[in-house]
mmCIF file of C-alpha atoms in Angstrom:
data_model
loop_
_atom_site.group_PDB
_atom_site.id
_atom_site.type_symbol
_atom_site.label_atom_id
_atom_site.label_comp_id
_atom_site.label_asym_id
_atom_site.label_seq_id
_atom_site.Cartn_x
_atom_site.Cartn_y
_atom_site.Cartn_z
ATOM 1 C CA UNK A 300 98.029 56.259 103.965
ATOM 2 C CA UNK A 301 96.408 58.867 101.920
ATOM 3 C CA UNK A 302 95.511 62.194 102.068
ATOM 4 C CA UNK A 303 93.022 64.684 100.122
ATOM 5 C CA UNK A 304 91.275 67.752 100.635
ATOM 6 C CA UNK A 305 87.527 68.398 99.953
ATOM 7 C CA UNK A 306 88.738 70.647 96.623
ATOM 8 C CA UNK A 307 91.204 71.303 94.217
ATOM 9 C CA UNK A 308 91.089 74.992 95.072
ATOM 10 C CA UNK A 309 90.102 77.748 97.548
ATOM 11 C CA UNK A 310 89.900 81.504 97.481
ATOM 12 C CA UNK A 311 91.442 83.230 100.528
ATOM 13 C CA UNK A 312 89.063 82.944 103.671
ATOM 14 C CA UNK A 313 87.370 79.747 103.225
ATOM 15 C CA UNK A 314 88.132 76.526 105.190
ATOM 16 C CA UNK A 315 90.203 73.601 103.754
ATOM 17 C CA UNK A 316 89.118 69.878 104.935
ATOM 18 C CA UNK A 317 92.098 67.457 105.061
ATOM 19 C CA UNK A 318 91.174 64.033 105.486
ATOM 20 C CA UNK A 319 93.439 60.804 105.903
ATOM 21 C CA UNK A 320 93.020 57.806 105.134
ATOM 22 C CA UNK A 321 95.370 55.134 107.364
ATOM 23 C CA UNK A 322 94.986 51.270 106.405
ATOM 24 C CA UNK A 323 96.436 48.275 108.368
ATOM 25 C CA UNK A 324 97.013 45.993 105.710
ATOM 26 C CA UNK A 325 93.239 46.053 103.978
ATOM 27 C CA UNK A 326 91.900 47.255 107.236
ATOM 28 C CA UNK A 327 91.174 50.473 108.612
ATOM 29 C CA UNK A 328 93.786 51.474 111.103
ATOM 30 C CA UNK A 329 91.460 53.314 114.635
ATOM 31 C CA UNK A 330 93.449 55.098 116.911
ATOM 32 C CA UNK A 331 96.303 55.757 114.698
ATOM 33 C CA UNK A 332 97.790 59.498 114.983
ATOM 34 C CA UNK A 333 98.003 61.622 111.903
ATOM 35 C CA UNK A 334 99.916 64.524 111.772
ATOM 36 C CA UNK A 335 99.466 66.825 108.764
ATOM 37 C CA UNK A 336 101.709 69.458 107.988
ATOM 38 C CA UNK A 337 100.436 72.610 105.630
ATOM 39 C CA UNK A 338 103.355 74.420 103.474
ATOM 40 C CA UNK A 339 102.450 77.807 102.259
ATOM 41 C CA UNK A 340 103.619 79.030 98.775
ATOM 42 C CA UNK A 341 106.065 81.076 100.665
ATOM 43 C CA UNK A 342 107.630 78.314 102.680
ATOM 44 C CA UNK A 343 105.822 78.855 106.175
ATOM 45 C CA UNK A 344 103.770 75.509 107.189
ATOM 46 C CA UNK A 345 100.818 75.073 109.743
ATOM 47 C CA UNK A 346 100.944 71.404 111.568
ATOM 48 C CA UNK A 347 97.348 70.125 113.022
ATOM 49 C CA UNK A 348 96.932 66.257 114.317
ATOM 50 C CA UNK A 349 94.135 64.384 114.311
ATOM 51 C CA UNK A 350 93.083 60.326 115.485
ATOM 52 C CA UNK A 351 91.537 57.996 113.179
ATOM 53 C CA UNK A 352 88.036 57.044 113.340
ATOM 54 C CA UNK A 353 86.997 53.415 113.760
ATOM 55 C CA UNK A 354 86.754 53.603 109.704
ATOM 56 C CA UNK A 355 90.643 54.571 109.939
ATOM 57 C CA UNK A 356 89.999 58.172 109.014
ATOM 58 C CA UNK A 357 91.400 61.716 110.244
ATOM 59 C CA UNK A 358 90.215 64.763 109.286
ATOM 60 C CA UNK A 359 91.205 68.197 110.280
ATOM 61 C CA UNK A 360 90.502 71.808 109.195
ATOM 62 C CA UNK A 361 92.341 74.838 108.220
ATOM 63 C CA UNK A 362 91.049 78.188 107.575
ATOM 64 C CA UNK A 363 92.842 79.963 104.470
ATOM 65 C CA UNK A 364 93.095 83.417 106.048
ATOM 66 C CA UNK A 365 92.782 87.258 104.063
ATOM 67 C CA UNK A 366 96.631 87.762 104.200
ATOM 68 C CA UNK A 367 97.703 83.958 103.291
ATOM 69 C CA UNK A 368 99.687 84.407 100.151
ATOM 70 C CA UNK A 369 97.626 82.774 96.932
ATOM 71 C CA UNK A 370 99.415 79.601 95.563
ATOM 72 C CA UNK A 371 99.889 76.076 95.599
ATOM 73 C CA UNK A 372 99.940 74.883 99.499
ATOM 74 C CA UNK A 373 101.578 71.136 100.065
ATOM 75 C CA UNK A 374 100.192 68.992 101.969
ATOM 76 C CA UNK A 375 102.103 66.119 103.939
ATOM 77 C CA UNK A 376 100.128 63.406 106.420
ATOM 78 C CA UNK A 377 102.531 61.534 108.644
ATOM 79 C CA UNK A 378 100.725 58.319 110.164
ATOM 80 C CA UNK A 379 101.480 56.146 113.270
ATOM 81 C CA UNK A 380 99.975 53.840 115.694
ATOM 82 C CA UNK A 381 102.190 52.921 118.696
ATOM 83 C CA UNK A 382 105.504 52.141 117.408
ATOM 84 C CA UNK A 383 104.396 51.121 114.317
ATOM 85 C CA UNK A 384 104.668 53.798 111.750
ATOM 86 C CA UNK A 385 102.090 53.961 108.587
ATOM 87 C CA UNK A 386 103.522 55.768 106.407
ATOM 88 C CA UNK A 387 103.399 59.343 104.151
ATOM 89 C CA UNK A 388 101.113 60.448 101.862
ATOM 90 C CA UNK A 389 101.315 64.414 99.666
ATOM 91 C CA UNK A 390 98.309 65.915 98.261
ATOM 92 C CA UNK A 391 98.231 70.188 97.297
ATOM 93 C CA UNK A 392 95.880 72.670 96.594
ATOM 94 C CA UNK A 393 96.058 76.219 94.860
ATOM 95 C CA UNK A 394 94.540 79.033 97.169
ATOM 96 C CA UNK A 395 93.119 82.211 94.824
ATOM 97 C CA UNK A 396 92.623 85.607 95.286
#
């Protein structure tokens, strides 16, 4: 599994793109369930979930709003499939005023 976001930073009131990627081996993984978990600077976190794509790829969007604190944001996607669970992957990005 791993996860990135479309840029490194964002000022407050833009969207953020998450996307997973979720591998089988050297194959994509369709169908499998991503859950991705957002931690604010000040501890608070935002969950969204997403499937994979026949290329085994999730995406989901958040929208940094005016009164989110500015910081570095963590960002955890938890991957499974069934029973069978893919794995963790942690990316971050900084949100600006």
């Amino acid at each position: 599994v791993t996860v990135t976001t479309d840029s490194a930073s964002y000022s407050l009131n833009q969207w953020v793109t998450i996307t997973a990627s979720v591998l089988l081996g050297q194959s994509p993984a369709p169908g499998a369930s991503v859950t991705f978990a957002v931690t604010e600077p000040d501890g608070s976190a935002v969950t969204k979930t997403a499937t994979t794509d026949t290329s085994g790829v999730a995406v989901a969007k958040l929208r940094v709003k005016r009164n989110d604190p500015t910081g570095t944001y963590g960002v955890q996607a938890h991957a499974s499939l069934d029973s069978a669970i893919f794995g963790d992957a942690t990316s971050s990005f900084d949100v600006v005023p």
